[in-house]
Amino acid sequence: LITMPFPPRVFVREYLKINVLGTIPYFVDGNVKMTESCAIPKYLVEKYGPTSLQVKPDEPEWPDYINWIAHADATLTFPQTVVLRYTLQEKGRADSAAEDYGKWYIARLRLLDNTLADGREFLCAGRFTLADICVAFALELGTTFGFDKTKPRTTWNVSARDLLSSQPRPTKKKARDTFKKRASRPSSRC
């Protein structure tokens, strides 16, 4: 891992020679270069598995699995990037866009609410998978914007914590502590 000031495309100009987008994450595995948060762990389990984190195409809930992974990035994380940009990086430039995308993100939690309303412990396949990790990351990211306080006593307080607590206790605590430490610093990792 390499720590850089955030956003790296602004503060570490030479990073653009490595990743033309200047975004994080940026993952390299031999000749493979990847920039999408949820595609990277999917690549890892498919290339270096087998692992129970992966749901295989012959499993009945495989479509749900791939949908949740895409949903985490495209539907839950994307609006937060707009909020991040216009509340932390470019304050005053597009305040209404940031506010609107924050509301849009909260509204998109409905699918998660509906899916977990039946009391299931995991999003799909009856076990902890990459889908849970990707969605839980998006939810945890939302705590940096206070979205957990915006939507009390629903998915945020119940389901998200359940997803995060699906890991064995020491792993969960370490993951949360690491994320909170990193999130509290104005730097990024690639």
PDB file of N, CA and C in Angstrom, residues 7-61:
ATOM      1  N   PRO A   7      -7.167  14.392  -2.841  1.00  0.00           N
ATOM      2  CA  PRO A   7      -7.134  13.389  -3.898  1.00  0.00           C
ATOM      3  C   PRO A   7      -5.768  13.339  -4.573  1.00  0.00           C
ATOM      4  N   PRO A   8      -5.276  12.149  -4.841  1.00  0.00           N
ATOM      5  CA  PRO A   8      -3.928  12.022  -5.402  1.00  0.00           C
ATOM      6  C   PRO A   8      -3.753  12.700  -6.754  1.00  0.00           C
ATOM      7  N   ARG A   9      -4.812  12.759  -7.572  1.00  0.00           N
ATOM      8  CA  ARG A   9      -4.666  13.388  -8.903  1.00  0.00           C
ATOM      9  C   ARG A   9      -4.334  14.872  -8.789  1.00  0.00           C
ATOM     10  N   VAL A  10      -4.632  15.476  -7.636  1.00  0.00           N
ATOM     11  CA  VAL A  10      -4.340  16.890  -7.406  1.00  0.00           C
ATOM     12  C   VAL A  10      -3.004  17.059  -6.697  1.00  0.00           C
ATOM     13  N   PHE A  11      -2.772  16.248  -5.665  1.00  0.00           N
ATOM     14  CA  PHE A  11      -1.612  16.448  -4.803  1.00  0.00           C
ATOM     15  C   PHE A  11      -0.395  15.584  -5.133  1.00  0.00           C
ATOM     16  N   VAL A  12      -0.577  14.553  -5.936  1.00  0.00           N
ATOM     17  CA  VAL A  12       0.545  13.699  -6.335  1.00  0.00           C
ATOM     18  C   VAL A  12       0.467  13.558  -7.856  1.00  0.00           C
ATOM     19  N   ARG A  13       0.856  14.599  -8.544  1.00  0.00           N
ATOM     20  CA  ARG A  13       0.702  14.658 -10.000  1.00  0.00           C
ATOM     21  C   ARG A  13       1.404  13.497 -10.712  1.00  0.00           C
ATOM     22  N   GLU A  14       2.525  13.040 -10.187  1.00  0.00           N
ATOM     23  CA  GLU A  14       3.237  11.941 -10.838  1.00  0.00           C
ATOM     24  C   GLU A  14       2.436  10.636 -10.798  1.00  0.00           C
ATOM     25  N   TYR A  15       1.447  10.559  -9.902  1.00  0.00           N
ATOM     26  CA  TYR A  15       0.568   9.391  -9.833  1.00  0.00           C
ATOM     27  C   TYR A  15      -0.204   9.211 -11.144  1.00  0.00           C
ATOM     28  N   LEU A  16      -0.469  10.300 -11.853  1.00  0.00           N
ATOM     29  CA  LEU A  16      -1.181  10.230 -13.132  1.00  0.00           C
ATOM     30  C   LEU A  16      -0.401   9.443 -14.189  1.00  0.00           C
ATOM     31  N   LYS A  17       0.909   9.325 -14.004  1.00  0.00           N
ATOM     32  CA  LYS A  17       1.707   8.514 -14.926  1.00  0.00           C
ATOM     33  C   LYS A  17       1.453   7.023 -14.696  1.00  0.00           C
ATOM     34  N   ILE A  18       1.069   6.675 -13.475  1.00  0.00           N
ATOM     35  CA  ILE A  18       0.771   5.283 -13.124  1.00  0.00           C
ATOM     36  C   ILE A  18      -0.694   4.968 -13.414  1.00  0.00           C
ATOM     37  N   ASN A  19      -1.577   5.847 -12.970  1.00  0.00           N
ATOM     38  CA  ASN A  19      -3.023   5.677 -13.150  1.00  0.00           C
ATOM     39  C   ASN A  19      -3.558   6.949 -13.791  1.00  0.00           C
ATOM     40  N   VAL A  20      -3.885   6.877 -15.062  1.00  0.00           N
ATOM     41  CA  VAL A  20      -4.304   8.079 -15.794  1.00  0.00           C
ATOM     42  C   VAL A  20      -5.561   8.717 -15.207  1.00  0.00           C
ATOM     43  N   LEU A  21      -6.362   7.957 -14.493  1.00  0.00           N
ATOM     44  CA  LEU A  21      -7.552   8.517 -13.845  1.00  0.00           C
ATOM     45  C   LEU A  21      -7.191   9.296 -12.582  1.00  0.00           C
ATOM     46  N   GLY A  22      -6.072   8.936 -11.966  1.00  0.00           N
ATOM     47  CA  GLY A  22      -5.666   9.591 -10.726  1.00  0.00           C
ATOM     48  C   GLY A  22      -6.556   9.231  -9.558  1.00  0.00           C
ATOM     49  N   THR A  23      -7.271   8.126  -9.670  1.00  0.00           N
ATOM     50  CA  THR A  23      -8.225   7.724  -8.631  1.00  0.00           C
ATOM     51  C   THR A  23      -7.658   6.626  -7.750  1.00  0.00           C
ATOM     52  N   ILE A  24      -8.340   6.403  -6.665  1.00  0.00           N
ATOM     53  CA  ILE A  24      -8.046   5.272  -5.794  1.00  0.00           C
ATOM     54  C   ILE A  24      -9.323   4.457  -5.665  1.00  0.00           C
ATOM     55  N   PRO A  25      -9.220   3.168  -5.475  1.00  0.00           N
ATOM     56  CA  PRO A  25      -7.989   2.392  -5.414  1.00  0.00           C
ATOM     57  C   PRO A  25      -7.389   2.180  -6.801  1.00  0.00           C
ATOM     58  N   TYR A  26      -6.155   1.745  -6.792  1.00  0.00           N
ATOM     59  CA  TYR A  26      -5.481   1.315  -8.010  1.00  0.00           C
ATOM     60  C   TYR A  26      -4.735   0.051  -7.635  1.00  0.00           C
ATOM     61  N   PHE A  27      -5.045  -1.031  -8.316  1.00  0.00           N
ATOM     62  CA  PHE A  27      -4.537  -2.348  -7.971  1.00  0.00           C
ATOM     63  C   PHE A  27      -3.713  -2.896  -9.128  1.00  0.00           C
ATOM     64  N   VAL A  28      -2.564  -3.472  -8.810  1.00  0.00           N
ATOM     65  CA  VAL A  28      -1.697  -4.072  -9.823  1.00  0.00           C
ATOM     66  C   VAL A  28      -1.375  -5.499  -9.399  1.00  0.00           C
ATOM     67  N   ASP A  29      -1.555  -6.434 -10.329  1.00  0.00           N
ATOM     68  CA  ASP A  29      -1.209  -7.836 -10.113  1.00  0.00           C
ATOM     69  C   ASP A  29      -0.544  -8.312 -11.404  1.00  0.00           C
ATOM     70  N   GLY A  30       0.777  -8.209 -11.456  1.00  0.00           N
ATOM     71  CA  GLY A  30       1.482  -8.524 -12.692  1.00  0.00           C
ATOM     72  C   GLY A  30       1.133  -7.496 -13.755  1.00  0.00           C
ATOM     73  N   ASN A  31       0.571  -7.947 -14.857  1.00  0.00           N
ATOM     74  CA  ASN A  31       0.165  -7.035 -15.930  1.00  0.00           C
ATOM     75  C   ASN A  31      -1.258  -6.512 -15.751  1.00  0.00           C
ATOM     76  N   VAL A  32      -1.951  -6.991 -14.743  1.00  0.00           N
ATOM     77  CA  VAL A  32      -3.337  -6.579 -14.488  1.00  0.00           C
ATOM     78  C   VAL A  32      -3.331  -5.269 -13.712  1.00  0.00           C
ATOM     79  N   LYS A  33      -4.120  -4.323 -14.196  1.00  0.00           N
ATOM     80  CA  LYS A  33      -4.271  -3.036 -13.516  1.00  0.00           C
ATOM     81  C   LYS A  33      -5.759  -2.757 -13.382  1.00  0.00           C
ATOM     82  N   MET A  34      -6.207  -2.460 -12.161  1.00  0.00           N
ATOM     83  CA  MET A  34      -7.637  -2.282 -11.910  1.00  0.00           C
ATOM     84  C   MET A  34      -7.877  -1.045 -11.057  1.00  0.00           C
ATOM     85  N   THR A  35      -9.050  -0.407 -11.266  1.00  0.00           N
ATOM     86  CA  THR A  35      -9.382   0.815 -10.525  1.00  0.00           C
ATOM     87  C   THR A  35     -10.713   0.748  -9.777  1.00  0.00           C
ATOM     88  N   GLU A  36     -11.460  -0.320  -9.920  1.00  0.00           N
ATOM     89  CA  GLU A  36     -12.790  -0.364  -9.315  1.00  0.00           C
ATOM     90  C   GLU A  36     -12.802  -1.155  -8.011  1.00  0.00           C
ATOM     91  N   SER A  37     -13.279  -0.507  -6.955  1.00  0.00           N
ATOM     92  CA  SER A  37     -13.261  -1.060  -5.595  1.00  0.00           C
ATOM     93  C   SER A  37     -13.850  -2.456  -5.485  1.00  0.00           C
ATOM     94  N   CYS A  38     -14.967  -2.691  -6.096  1.00  0.00           N
ATOM     95  CA  CYS A  38     -15.620  -3.987  -5.966  1.00  0.00           C
ATOM     96  C   CYS A  38     -15.139  -5.005  -6.998  1.00  0.00           C
ATOM     97  N   ALA A  39     -14.563  -4.543  -8.087  1.00  0.00           N
ATOM     98  CA  ALA A  39     -14.025  -5.466  -9.087  1.00  0.00           C
ATOM     99  C   ALA A  39     -12.728  -6.110  -8.590  1.00  0.00           C
ATOM    100  N   ILE A  40     -11.973  -5.380  -7.802  1.00  0.00           N
ATOM    101  CA  ILE A  40     -10.679  -5.892  -7.316  1.00  0.00           C
ATOM    102  C   ILE A  40     -10.856  -7.144  -6.449  1.00  0.00           C
ATOM    103  N   PRO A  41     -11.706  -7.122  -5.411  1.00  0.00           N
ATOM    104  CA  PRO A  41     -11.849  -8.356  -4.626  1.00  0.00           C
ATOM    105  C   PRO A  41     -12.494  -9.488  -5.435  1.00  0.00           C
ATOM    106  N   LYS A  42     -13.382  -9.144  -6.383  1.00  0.00           N
ATOM    107  CA  LYS A  42     -13.989 -10.171  -7.240  1.00  0.00           C
ATOM    108  C   LYS A  42     -12.890 -10.839  -8.081  1.00  0.00           C
ATOM    109  N   TYR A  43     -12.001 -10.051  -8.630  1.00  0.00           N
ATOM    110  CA  TYR A  43     -10.860 -10.582  -9.384  1.00  0.00           C
ATOM    111  C   TYR A  43     -10.024 -11.504  -8.486  1.00  0.00           C
ATOM    112  N   LEU A  44      -9.745 -11.059  -7.274  1.00  0.00           N
ATOM    113  CA  LEU A  44      -8.893 -11.836  -6.365  1.00  0.00           C
ATOM    114  C   LEU A  44      -9.497 -13.193  -6.028  1.00  0.00           C
ATOM    115  N   VAL A  45     -10.798 -13.226  -5.695  1.00  0.00           N
ATOM    116  CA  VAL A  45     -11.395 -14.530  -5.344  1.00  0.00           C
ATOM    117  C   VAL A  45     -11.502 -15.437  -6.558  1.00  0.00           C
ATOM    118  N   GLU A  46     -11.731 -14.850  -7.730  1.00  0.00           N
ATOM    119  CA  GLU A  46     -11.853 -15.690  -8.920  1.00  0.00           C
ATOM    120  C   GLU A  46     -10.499 -16.199  -9.399  1.00  0.00           C
ATOM    121  N   LYS A  47      -9.484 -15.395  -9.258  1.00  0.00           N
ATOM    122  CA  LYS A  47      -8.161 -15.819  -9.715  1.00  0.00           C
ATOM    123  C   LYS A  47      -7.447 -16.695  -8.680  1.00  0.00           C
ATOM    124  N   TYR A  48      -7.577 -16.336  -7.389  1.00  0.00           N
ATOM    125  CA  TYR A  48      -6.792 -17.013  -6.364  1.00  0.00           C
ATOM    126  C   TYR A  48      -7.612 -17.893  -5.433  1.00  0.00           C
ATOM    127  N   GLY A  49      -8.932 -18.029  -5.683  1.00  0.00           N
ATOM    128  CA  GLY A  49      -9.794 -18.878  -4.870  1.00  0.00           C
ATOM    129  C   GLY A  49      -9.412 -20.335  -5.037  1.00  0.00           C
ATOM    130  N   PRO A  50     -10.208 -21.230  -4.564  1.00  0.00           N
ATOM    131  CA  PRO A  50     -11.580 -21.037  -4.113  1.00  0.00           C
ATOM    132  C   PRO A  50     -11.653 -20.479  -2.691  1.00  0.00           C
ATOM    133  N   THR A  51     -12.763 -19.819  -2.436  1.00  0.00           N
ATOM    134  CA  THR A  51     -13.047 -19.283  -1.121  1.00  0.00           C
ATOM    135  C   THR A  51     -14.562 -19.206  -0.961  1.00  0.00           C
ATOM    136  N   SER A  52     -15.016 -19.316   0.256  1.00  0.00           N
ATOM    137  CA  SER A  52     -16.459 -19.225   0.518  1.00  0.00           C
ATOM    138  C   SER A  52     -16.972 -17.802   0.323  1.00  0.00           C
ATOM    139  N   LEU A  53     -16.070 -16.839   0.153  1.00  0.00           N
ATOM    140  CA  LEU A  53     -16.491 -15.461  -0.110  1.00  0.00           C
ATOM    141  C   LEU A  53     -17.099 -15.312  -1.503  1.00  0.00           C
ATOM    142  N   GLN A  54     -16.807 -16.250  -2.370  1.00  0.00           N
ATOM    143  CA  GLN A  54     -17.290 -16.196  -3.751  1.00  0.00           C
ATOM    144  C   GLN A  54     -18.551 -17.048  -3.895  1.00  0.00           C
ATOM    145  N   VAL A  55     -19.517 -16.522  -4.615  1.00  0.00           N
ATOM    146  CA  VAL A  55     -20.692 -17.303  -4.991  1.00  0.00           C
ATOM    147  C   VAL A  55     -20.482 -17.674  -6.462  1.00  0.00           C
ATOM    148  N   LYS A  56     -20.568 -18.932  -6.756  1.00  0.00           N
ATOM    149  CA  LYS A  56     -20.276 -19.438  -8.105  1.00  0.00           C
ATOM    150  C   LYS A  56     -21.520 -19.365  -8.996  1.00  0.00           C
ATOM    151  N   PRO A  57     -21.315 -19.287 -10.317  1.00  0.00           N
ATOM    152  CA  PRO A  57     -22.438 -19.208 -11.253  1.00  0.00           C
ATOM    153  C   PRO A  57     -23.444 -20.360 -11.158  1.00  0.00           C
ATOM    154  N   ASP A  58     -23.018 -21.512 -10.661  1.00  0.00           N
ATOM    155  CA  ASP A  58     -23.957 -22.631 -10.550  1.00  0.00           C
ATOM    156  C   ASP A  58     -24.777 -22.606  -9.256  1.00  0.00           C
ATOM    157  N   GLU A  59     -24.528 -21.616  -8.387  1.00  0.00           N
ATOM    158  CA  GLU A  59     -25.318 -21.467  -7.171  1.00  0.00           C
ATOM    159  C   GLU A  59     -26.554 -20.614  -7.478  1.00  0.00           C
ATOM    160  N   PRO A  60     -27.699 -20.971  -6.898  1.00  0.00           N
ATOM    161  CA  PRO A  60     -28.938 -20.253  -7.213  1.00  0.00           C
ATOM    162  C   PRO A  60     -28.893 -18.743  -6.961  1.00  0.00           C
ATOM    163  N   GLU A  61     -28.134 -18.293  -5.984  1.00  0.00           N
ATOM    164  CA  GLU A  61     -28.121 -16.868  -5.656  1.00  0.00           C
ATOM    165  C   GLU A  61     -26.963 -16.103  -6.312  1.00  0.00           C
TER     166      GLU A  61
END
